[in-house]
Amino acid sequence: MKIKNPATNKIIAELEANNPQEVNELLKILQSGQKEWSQRSVGERLDCIVKFGSLIQQNKDELAALLTSETGKPLQQSLNEIVGAQNRIDHLIDNAEKWLADEVLVASGATHEKIVYEPLGVIANISAWNFPYNVGYNVFLYALVAGNAVLYKPSEFASLTGKQFEKYLYEAGVPNNVFKCAIGDGKLGQQILESEFDGYFFTGSHATGQKIAKSVAAKLVPLQLELGGKDPLFIADDVPNVKVAAINAAEGAFYNNGQSCCAVERIYVSESIYDEFVECFVEEVASYTIGDPNDTNTFIGPLTREPQLTVLKDQVNDALEKGAVLKTGGKAIDGEGYFFQPTVLVDCTHAMKVMKDESFGPIIGIQKVTTDAEAIALMQDTEYGLTSAIFTANENRAMQVLQQMNTGTVYWNCCDRVSPNVPWSGRKNSGLGATLSSQGIRAFVQPKSYHLRA
Ligand code: TXE
């Protein structure tokens, strides 16, 4: 498989892809290793994950450069991701033993009752490229600590990073028949769906997620889908500082070039502060440094995937045809890489694709609203359900809005953030199941209920 650098469109590596027929061989190897691994204590398995985390941090500069080379993520953001992802390991250190321990419910009387949490077995993790550390750790580290073996298929746009996970997991003591990184694209992914894994954990687009759900439904094994989003942000007229709100909103929309499932994907602004907000927002976006992702001053690098350029151009043209006003950006940037100008469209409506379809790029639509009720109705007008946010000085006003959102995550005066302490879940077309938090720990086990009559 040829690996390209999105900043230069040049091939930087060639990786031996796995043939689909190898999947069943890998599955057999993992089945052979999983039993012994599951018989180790949670603490012993956790020790390997802690060592893995240390190895990653020791090599973070080299790993960040690698991540940037294959995804185009600005170097500083690659470093941020690698360092930040350690919070998943810290969460496991603090919580895994508690949530995976046997639970004695009745210890007196004729019949004692307890729950033992057993691993699922060998699970498949088909993953995405935009935050390979974050979205990867959410699944394969939690699965390993729970006693499962894992077949991990990184996105074809983050394969080099995927191979590093395998290298350092082995160095940390995870047996090579307990974790396998399979290299390939959607075709290899399809073969994985045809094989008999004990659970399927997917991070990626809604379209692919739906295909995966259809393919594995009849197997009646656990399936989790972390899919796309069209996350709204409502800027209420009582924000203490419109400029600060605009700067925070812009970061939520453009961090990682907007290639984040929980990026701000549409913004609604109370009419009384609309003009001021738009002015501050456009000023902030126009100030972003676009360029070589290896330059630590760069905030906007190339898109990771070339086809997304066409999606973004189409959303801009569609919006303009339907009456939107382009304030900045709007075009791909000439040159070798997949660069697109950070783009702000205002006076948008829900007739436009940019307010309804996932953009997953450096483009945002802004719409004026006159009441909170109007904002709520527009925020709810989506087939996605990942996150929603409101910036306001008033907690009651925030809760009024957030309680009505049908999303797995809600934000008051923040956005575009994930914490391992609380579940990360999508509703509607944004997914199925939850990773992180105690729920994410228990996602990789199945309860066995013991009724014991001595
Ligand atoms: O997804 P794709 P991408 C979402 C984000 C965006 C998408 C981008 O919102 O929509 O992910 O990631 C494999 N059978 N999230 O472009 O194309 C493919 O090889 C089996 C949400 O990578 O769906 C890759 O490994 N597998 C998330 C993986 O599926 C198939 C956070 C994803 O590919 C396949 C991050 C097939 N038919 C991104 N086709 C969240 N909610 O947390 C492709 N694949």
Coordinates of C-alpha atoms and ligand atoms in Angstrom, one line a residue:
M1 CA 0.0 0.0 0.0
K2 CA 1.5 3.4 -1.0
I3 CA 1.4 6.0 1.8
K4 CA 1.2 9.6 0.6
N5 CA 2.0 12.9 2.4
P6 CA -1.1 15.1 2.0
A7 CA 1.0 18.2 2.1
T8 CA 3.1 17.3 -0.9
N9 CA 1.0 14.5 -2.6
K10 CA 4.3 12.5 -2.7
I11 CA 4.6 8.8 -1.8
I12 CA 6.6 8.6 1.5
A13 CA 6.4 4.9 2.2
E14 CA 5.1 1.5 0.9
L15 CA 3.6 -0.9 3.3
E16 CA 2.8 -4.6 2.7
A17 CA -1.0 -4.7 2.9
N18 CA -2.6 -7.9 4.4
N19 CA -4.5 -10.0 1.9
P20 CA -8.1 -10.5 3.0
Q21 CA -7.5 -14.3 3.3
E22 CA -5.0 -13.6 6.0
V23 CA -7.7 -12.2 8.3
N24 CA -8.8 -15.7 9.3
E25 CA -5.2 -16.7 10.0
L26 CA -4.8 -13.7 12.2
L27 CA -8.1 -14.5 13.9
K28 CA -6.9 -18.0 14.8
I29 CA -3.6 -16.6 16.2
L30 CA -5.5 -14.2 18.3
Q31 CA -7.9 -16.9 19.5
S32 CA -4.8 -18.9 20.6
G33 CA -3.4 -16.0 22.6
Q34 CA -6.6 -14.6 24.1
K35 CA -7.2 -17.3 26.7
E36 CA -3.9 -17.0 28.5
W37 CA -4.1 -13.2 28.3
S38 CA -7.6 -13.2 29.9
Q39 CA -6.2 -15.4 32.8
R40 CA -3.8 -12.6 33.7
S41 CA -5.1 -10.2 36.3
V42 CA -6.4 -6.8 35.3
G43 CA -3.4 -5.3 37.1
E44 CA -0.9 -7.4 35.0
R45 CA -2.6 -6.4 31.8
L46 CA -2.7 -2.8 32.9
D47 CA 1.1 -2.9 33.6
C48 CA 1.7 -3.6 29.9
I49 CA -0.6 -0.7 28.9
V50 CA 1.2 1.7 31.3
K51 CA 4.6 0.6 29.8
F52 CA 3.1 1.2 26.3
G53 CA 2.1 4.7 27.3
S54 CA 5.6 5.5 28.6
L55 CA 7.2 4.2 25.4
I56 CA 4.9 6.4 23.3
Q57 CA 5.7 9.5 25.4
Q58 CA 9.5 8.7 25.2
N59 CA 9.2 8.6 21.4
K60 CA 6.6 11.3 21.0
D61 CA 8.7 13.6 18.8
E62 CA 9.4 10.9 16.2
L63 CA 5.8 9.6 16.4
A64 CA 4.4 13.2 16.0
A65 CA 6.5 13.7 12.9
L66 CA 5.3 10.4 11.5
L67 CA 1.6 11.2 12.2
T68 CA 2.1 14.6 10.5
S69 CA 3.8 13.0 7.5
E70 CA 0.9 10.7 6.8
T71 CA -2.2 12.8 7.8
G72 CA -0.9 16.4 7.3
K73 CA -1.9 17.2 10.9
P74 CA 0.1 20.3 12.0
L75 CA 3.1 19.1 14.1
Q76 CA 2.0 20.9 17.2
Q77 CA -1.4 19.3 17.0
S78 CA 0.2 15.9 16.4
L79 CA 2.2 16.4 19.6
N80 CA -0.9 17.6 21.5
E81 CA -2.8 14.5 20.4
I82 CA 0.0 12.1 21.5
V83 CA 0.5 13.7 24.8
G84 CA -3.3 14.2 25.4
A85 CA -4.1 10.6 24.6
Q86 CA -2.2 9.5 27.8
N87 CA -5.4 10.6 29.7
R88 CA -7.0 7.4 28.5
I89 CA -4.3 5.3 30.1
D90 CA -4.5 7.4 33.3
H91 CA -8.3 6.7 33.3
L92 CA -7.6 3.0 33.0
I93 CA -5.1 3.1 35.9
D94 CA -7.7 4.8 38.1
N95 CA -10.7 2.8 37.1
A96 CA -10.2 -0.5 35.2
E97 CA -9.7 -2.7 38.3
K98 CA -12.8 -1.2 40.0
W99 CA -15.2 -1.7 37.0
L100 CA -13.8 -5.1 35.9
A101 CA -13.8 -6.6 39.4
D102 CA -16.3 -9.3 40.3
E103 CA -19.4 -7.8 41.9
V104 CA -21.0 -9.6 44.9
L105 CA -24.6 -8.5 45.2
V106 CA -26.0 -11.0 47.8
A107 CA -23.5 -12.6 50.2
S108 CA -26.0 -13.9 52.8
G109 CA -29.0 -16.2 52.9
A110 CA -29.6 -19.3 50.9
T111 CA -28.5 -18.1 47.5
H112 CA -25.5 -15.9 47.0
E113 CA -25.4 -13.7 43.9
K114 CA -22.5 -12.2 42.0
I115 CA -21.5 -10.9 38.6
V116 CA -18.2 -11.8 36.9
Y117 CA -17.3 -9.6 33.9
E118 CA -15.8 -11.8 31.2
P119 CA -14.0 -10.5 28.1
L120 CA -15.8 -10.8 24.8
G121 CA -12.9 -12.8 23.2
V122 CA -11.3 -11.6 20.0
I123 CA -12.6 -8.2 18.9
A124 CA -12.1 -6.3 15.6
N125 CA -11.3 -2.6 15.7
I126 CA -11.7 -0.8 12.4
S127 CA -10.5 2.8 13.0
A128 CA -10.3 6.3 11.5
W129 CA -7.4 8.6 10.6
N130 CA -8.2 12.0 12.1
F131 CA -7.2 11.3 15.7
P132 CA -5.6 7.8 15.5
Y133 CA -4.3 7.9 19.1
N134 CA -7.5 9.2 20.7
V135 CA -10.0 7.1 18.7
G136 CA -7.6 4.0 18.7
Y137 CA -6.9 4.1 22.5
N138 CA -10.6 4.5 23.2
V139 CA -11.1 1.0 21.8
F140 CA -8.0 -1.2 21.7
L141 CA -6.4 -0.2 25.1
Y142 CA -9.8 -0.7 26.9
A143 CA -10.3 -4.0 25.1
L144 CA -6.9 -5.3 26.0
V145 CA -7.2 -4.3 29.7
A146 CA -10.5 -6.2 29.8
G147 CA -8.8 -9.4 28.7
N148 CA -9.7 -9.4 25.0
A149 CA -7.4 -10.0 22.0
V150 CA -7.6 -7.3 19.3
L151 CA -7.3 -7.2 15.5
Y152 CA -6.7 -3.5 14.8
K153 CA -7.2 -2.2 11.3
P154 CA -6.0 1.5 11.2
S155 CA -7.4 3.7 8.5
E156 CA -5.4 3.5 5.3
F157 CA -4.6 7.1 5.9
A158 CA -2.9 6.3 9.3
S159 CA -1.3 2.9 8.7
L160 CA 2.3 4.0 9.7
T161 CA 1.0 5.1 13.0
G162 CA -1.0 1.9 13.4
K163 CA 2.2 -0.2 13.0
Q164 CA 3.9 1.9 15.7
F165 CA 1.1 1.0 18.1
E166 CA 1.8 -2.7 17.4
K167 CA 5.5 -2.2 17.8
Y168 CA 5.3 -0.5 21.2
L169 CA 2.5 -2.8 22.5
Y170 CA 4.8 -5.7 21.9
E171 CA 7.8 -3.9 23.5
A172 CA 5.5 -3.2 26.5
G173 CA 4.8 -7.0 26.9
V174 CA 1.6 -7.5 25.0
P175 CA 2.0 -10.9 23.4
N176 CA 2.1 -10.9 19.6
N177 CA -0.8 -13.3 19.6
V178 CA -3.0 -10.9 21.5
F179 CA -2.7 -7.8 19.3
K180 CA -2.4 -7.7 15.5
C181 CA -2.4 -4.6 13.3
A182 CA -3.8 -5.4 9.9
I183 CA -2.9 -3.1 7.0
G184 CA -5.4 -2.4 4.3
D185 CA -8.3 -0.3 3.1
G186 CA -12.0 -0.8 3.0
K187 CA -11.7 -4.2 1.2
L188 CA -9.7 -5.6 4.1
G189 CA -12.3 -4.1 6.4
Q190 CA -15.0 -5.9 4.5
Q191 CA -13.2 -9.2 5.0
I192 CA -12.9 -8.5 8.7
L193 CA -16.7 -8.2 8.8
E194 CA -17.1 -11.6 7.1
S195 CA -14.9 -13.3 9.7
E196 CA -16.2 -14.5 13.1
F197 CA -15.0 -11.9 15.6
D198 CA -16.6 -11.7 19.1
G199 CA -17.3 -8.0 18.7
Y200 CA -16.9 -5.1 16.2
F201 CA -15.8 -1.7 17.2
F202 CA -15.8 0.9 14.4
T203 CA -14.8 4.6 14.2
G204 CA -15.5 6.3 10.9
S205 CA -18.2 7.8 8.7
H206 CA -21.9 7.2 9.0
A207 CA -22.0 5.7 5.5
T208 CA -19.5 3.0 6.4
G209 CA -20.9 2.5 9.9
Q210 CA -24.2 1.7 8.4
K211 CA -22.6 -0.9 6.0
I212 CA -20.8 -2.4 8.9
A213 CA -24.0 -2.7 11.0
K214 CA -25.8 -4.4 8.2
S215 CA -22.9 -6.8 7.6
V216 CA -22.6 -8.0 11.2
A217 CA -26.1 -7.7 12.6
A218 CA -26.9 -11.4 12.1
K219 CA -23.8 -12.4 14.1
L220 CA -25.5 -11.1 17.3
V221 CA -22.2 -10.0 18.7
P222 CA -21.5 -6.5 20.3
L223 CA -21.2 -3.7 17.8
Q224 CA -20.1 -0.2 18.5
L225 CA -20.1 2.7 16.0
E226 CA -18.4 6.1 16.6
L227 CA -19.6 8.0 13.6
G228 CA -19.8 11.5 12.1
G229 CA -21.5 14.6 13.3
K230 CA -22.9 18.0 12.3
D231 CA -22.3 19.6 15.7
P232 CA -24.1 22.9 16.4
L233 CA -22.9 25.8 18.5
F234 CA -25.4 28.5 19.7
I235 CA -23.9 31.9 20.6
A236 CA -26.4 33.6 22.9
D237 CA -26.7 37.4 23.1
D238 CA -25.5 37.5 26.8
V239 CA -22.0 36.1 26.2
P240 CA -19.7 38.3 28.4
N241 CA -17.2 38.9 25.5
V242 CA -18.2 38.5 21.9
K243 CA -14.6 38.5 20.7
V244 CA -13.6 35.7 23.1
A245 CA -16.7 33.7 22.1
A246 CA -15.7 34.1 18.4
I247 CA -12.1 33.0 19.0
N248 CA -13.2 29.9 20.9
A249 CA -15.9 29.1 18.3
A250 CA -13.3 29.4 15.5
E251 CA -10.9 27.1 17.3
G252 CA -13.7 24.6 17.8
A253 CA -14.5 24.7 14.1
F254 CA -11.0 24.8 12.6
Y255 CA -8.8 22.7 15.0
N256 CA -7.3 19.8 13.0
N257 CA -8.5 21.5 9.9
G258 CA -12.1 20.8 11.0
Q259 CA -11.4 17.1 10.7
S260 CA -12.8 16.2 14.0
C261 CA -16.1 14.3 14.6
C262 CA -16.9 16.7 17.4
A263 CA -15.8 19.9 15.5
V264 CA -18.2 22.8 15.5
E265 CA -19.9 22.2 12.1
R266 CA -22.5 25.0 12.2
I267 CA -23.0 28.2 14.3
Y268 CA -26.2 30.1 15.3
V269 CA -25.9 33.6 16.7
S270 CA -28.4 35.8 18.4
E271 CA -29.2 38.7 16.0
S272 CA -28.3 41.5 18.5
I273 CA -24.6 40.4 18.4
Y274 CA -24.6 38.8 15.0
D275 CA -22.6 41.5 13.1
E276 CA -20.1 41.9 15.8
F277 CA -19.6 38.1 16.2
V278 CA -19.2 37.6 12.4
E279 CA -16.6 40.4 12.3
C280 CA -14.5 39.0 15.1
F281 CA -14.9 35.4 13.8
V282 CA -13.8 36.3 10.3
E283 CA -10.8 38.3 11.7
E284 CA -9.7 35.3 13.8
V285 CA -10.0 32.8 10.9
A286 CA -8.3 35.1 8.5
S287 CA -5.4 35.3 10.9
Y288 CA -4.7 31.5 10.9
T289 CA -1.3 30.5 9.5
I290 CA -1.8 28.0 6.6
G291 CA 1.1 26.0 5.4
D292 CA 3.7 23.3 5.9
P293 CA 2.3 21.1 8.7
N294 CA 5.9 20.5 9.9
D295 CA 6.2 24.2 10.7
T296 CA 5.2 24.6 14.4
N297 CA 3.6 28.0 13.6
T298 CA 1.1 26.3 11.1
F299 CA -2.4 26.1 12.4
I300 CA -4.0 25.0 9.1
G301 CA -2.4 22.2 7.2
P302 CA -3.6 20.1 4.2
L303 CA -6.8 18.0 4.3
T304 CA -5.9 14.3 4.9
R305 CA -8.0 13.0 2.1
E306 CA -8.0 14.5 -1.4
P307 CA -11.6 13.7 -2.3
Q308 CA -12.7 16.0 0.6
L309 CA -11.6 19.0 -1.5
T310 CA -14.5 18.3 -3.9
V311 CA -17.0 18.0 -1.0
L312 CA -16.0 21.4 0.3
K313 CA -16.1 23.1 -3.1
D314 CA -19.6 21.7 -3.6
Q315 CA -20.8 22.9 -0.2
V316 CA -19.4 26.4 -0.9
N317 CA -21.0 26.6 -4.4
D318 CA -24.3 25.2 -3.1
A319 CA -24.4 27.8 -0.2
L320 CA -23.6 30.7 -2.6
E321 CA -26.3 29.6 -5.1
K322 CA -28.8 29.6 -2.2
G323 CA -27.9 33.1 -0.9
A324 CA -25.0 32.7 1.5
V325 CA -22.3 35.4 1.7
L326 CA -18.7 34.3 1.5
K327 CA -16.6 36.3 4.1
T328 CA -13.3 34.6 3.7
G329 CA -11.7 31.6 1.9
G330 CA -13.9 29.5 -0.4
K331 CA -11.3 27.8 -2.6
A332 CA -8.8 25.0 -2.7
I333 CA -5.2 26.4 -2.6
D334 CA -3.1 25.7 -5.8
G335 CA -0.1 23.5 -5.3
E336 CA 0.9 19.9 -4.6
G337 CA -1.0 19.3 -1.3
Y338 CA -4.7 19.0 -0.5
F339 CA -5.0 22.6 0.9
F340 CA -8.3 24.4 1.2
Q341 CA -8.6 28.0 2.4
P342 CA -10.3 28.3 5.8
T343 CA -13.8 29.4 4.7
V344 CA -16.6 31.3 6.5
L345 CA -20.1 31.5 5.0
V346 CA -22.7 33.7 6.6
D347 CA -26.4 34.4 6.3
C348 CA -26.8 30.6 5.9
T349 CA -30.0 28.7 6.0
H350 CA -30.9 25.0 6.4
A351 CA -31.6 24.8 2.7
M352 CA -27.8 24.7 2.3
K353 CA -25.7 21.5 2.4
V354 CA -23.1 23.4 4.5
M355 CA -25.7 23.5 7.4
K356 CA -26.8 19.9 7.0
D357 CA -24.1 17.6 5.6
E358 CA -20.9 16.9 7.6
S359 CA -18.1 19.1 6.2
F360 CA -15.1 17.5 8.0
G361 CA -13.0 20.4 6.7
P362 CA -12.0 24.0 7.3
I363 CA -15.4 25.5 6.4
I364 CA -18.2 26.8 8.6
G365 CA -21.7 28.2 8.1
I366 CA -23.1 30.9 10.4
Q367 CA -26.9 31.6 10.7
K368 CA -28.7 34.4 12.6
V369 CA -31.4 33.5 15.1
T370 CA -33.9 35.8 16.9
T371 CA -35.0 33.5 19.8
D372 CA -33.6 30.6 21.8
A373 CA -36.6 28.6 20.6
E374 CA -35.5 29.2 17.0
A375 CA -31.9 28.2 17.9
I376 CA -33.1 25.0 19.5
A377 CA -35.3 24.1 16.5
L378 CA -32.4 24.6 14.1
M379 CA -29.9 22.7 16.4
Q380 CA -32.3 19.8 16.5
D381 CA -32.9 19.8 12.7
T382 CA -30.2 17.2 11.9
E383 CA -29.9 13.4 11.4
Y384 CA -26.8 13.4 13.6
G385 CA -26.5 13.4 17.4
L386 CA -23.0 13.6 18.6
T387 CA -22.5 16.9 20.5
S388 CA -24.1 20.3 20.8
A389 CA -23.0 23.5 22.5
I390 CA -24.1 26.9 23.8
F391 CA -22.1 29.9 24.9
T392 CA -24.0 32.0 27.4
A393 CA -23.4 33.7 30.7
N394 CA -26.6 32.2 32.2
E395 CA -26.5 28.6 33.5
N396 CA -30.4 28.2 33.5
R397 CA -30.5 29.4 29.9
A398 CA -27.8 26.9 29.0
M399 CA -29.6 24.0 30.7
Q400 CA -32.9 25.0 29.1
V401 CA -31.2 24.5 25.7
L402 CA -28.9 21.5 26.5
Q403 CA -31.7 19.4 28.1
Q404 CA -33.5 19.5 24.8
M405 CA -30.6 18.3 22.7
N406 CA -30.7 14.7 21.4
T407 CA -26.9 14.3 21.4
G408 CA -24.6 12.1 23.4
T409 CA -22.5 15.1 24.6
V410 CA -23.5 18.7 25.4
Y411 CA -21.2 21.6 26.2
W412 CA -21.8 24.9 28.1
N413 CA -19.1 27.6 27.3
C414 CA -16.8 25.0 25.7
C415 CA -16.9 22.7 22.7
D416 CA -14.9 20.1 20.7
R417 CA -13.5 18.2 23.7
V418 CA -13.5 14.6 24.8
S419 CA -12.8 13.5 28.4
P420 CA -12.3 9.8 29.4
N421 CA -14.3 10.4 32.6
V422 CA -17.6 10.7 30.8
P423 CA -19.1 8.5 28.1
W424 CA -18.4 9.4 24.5
S425 CA -21.5 8.4 22.6
G426 CA -23.3 9.3 19.4
R427 CA -27.1 9.1 18.8
K428 CA -29.1 8.8 15.6
N429 CA -26.6 8.7 12.7
S430 CA -23.7 9.6 15.0
G431 CA -23.4 6.1 16.3
L432 CA -24.2 3.2 18.7
G433 CA -22.8 2.5 22.1
A434 CA -20.3 4.4 24.3
T435 CA -16.5 4.4 24.7
L436 CA -14.7 6.0 27.7
S437 CA -16.0 6.3 31.3
S438 CA -17.0 3.2 33.3
Q439 CA -19.4 2.4 30.4
G440 CA -16.4 2.3 28.0
I441 CA -14.6 -0.1 30.3
R442 CA -17.6 -2.4 30.5
A443 CA -18.1 -2.2 26.7
F444 CA -15.5 -4.9 26.3
V445 CA -16.8 -7.4 28.8
Q446 CA -20.0 -9.4 29.2
P447 CA -21.6 -10.1 32.6
K448 CA -21.9 -13.7 33.9
S449 CA -24.4 -13.9 36.7
Y450 CA -23.7 -16.5 39.4
H451 CA -26.5 -17.8 41.6
L452 CA -24.7 -19.8 44.3
R453 CA -26.4 -22.1 46.8
A454 CA -23.7 -23.6 49.0
Ligands
TXE1 O1 -14.0 7.1 7.6 P1 -14.3 5.9 6.6 P2 -12.7 8.0 7.6 C1 -15.8 10.1 11.5 C2 -15.8 11.5 10.9 C3 -15.9 11.2 9.4 C4 -15.1 9.9 9.2 C5 -13.8 10.1 8.6 O2 -16.9 12.2 11.4 O3 -17.2 11.0 9.0 O4 -15.0 9.3 10.5 O5 -13.0 9.0 8.8 C6 -12.7 1.3 6.8 N1 -16.2 -2.2 5.4 N2 -15.2 10.1 12.8 O6 -12.7 8.8 6.3 O7 -14.1 6.1 5.2 C7 -11.6 2.2 6.4 O8 -10.6 1.4 5.8 C8 -15.3 -2.2 6.4 C9 -16.1 9.9 13.9 O9 -11.5 7.2 7.9 O10 -15.7 5.4 7.1 C10 -11.2 2.8 7.7 O11 -10.3 2.0 8.4 N3 -14.5 -1.2 6.7 C11 -15.4 9.5 15.2 C12 -12.5 3.0 8.5 O12 -13.4 2.1 7.8 C13 -14.5 -0.2 5.8 C14 -14.1 10.3 15.4 C15 -13.1 4.3 8.4 O13 -13.2 4.7 7.1 C16 -15.3 -0.1 4.7 C17 -13.3 10.3 14.2 C18 -16.2 -1.2 4.5 N4 -17.1 -1.2 3.5 C19 -13.9 10.2 12.9 N5 -15.1 1.1 4.1 C20 -16.2 9.7 16.5 N6 -17.5 9.8 16.4 O14 -15.6 9.6 17.5 C21 -14.1 1.7 4.8 N7 -13.7 1.0 5.8

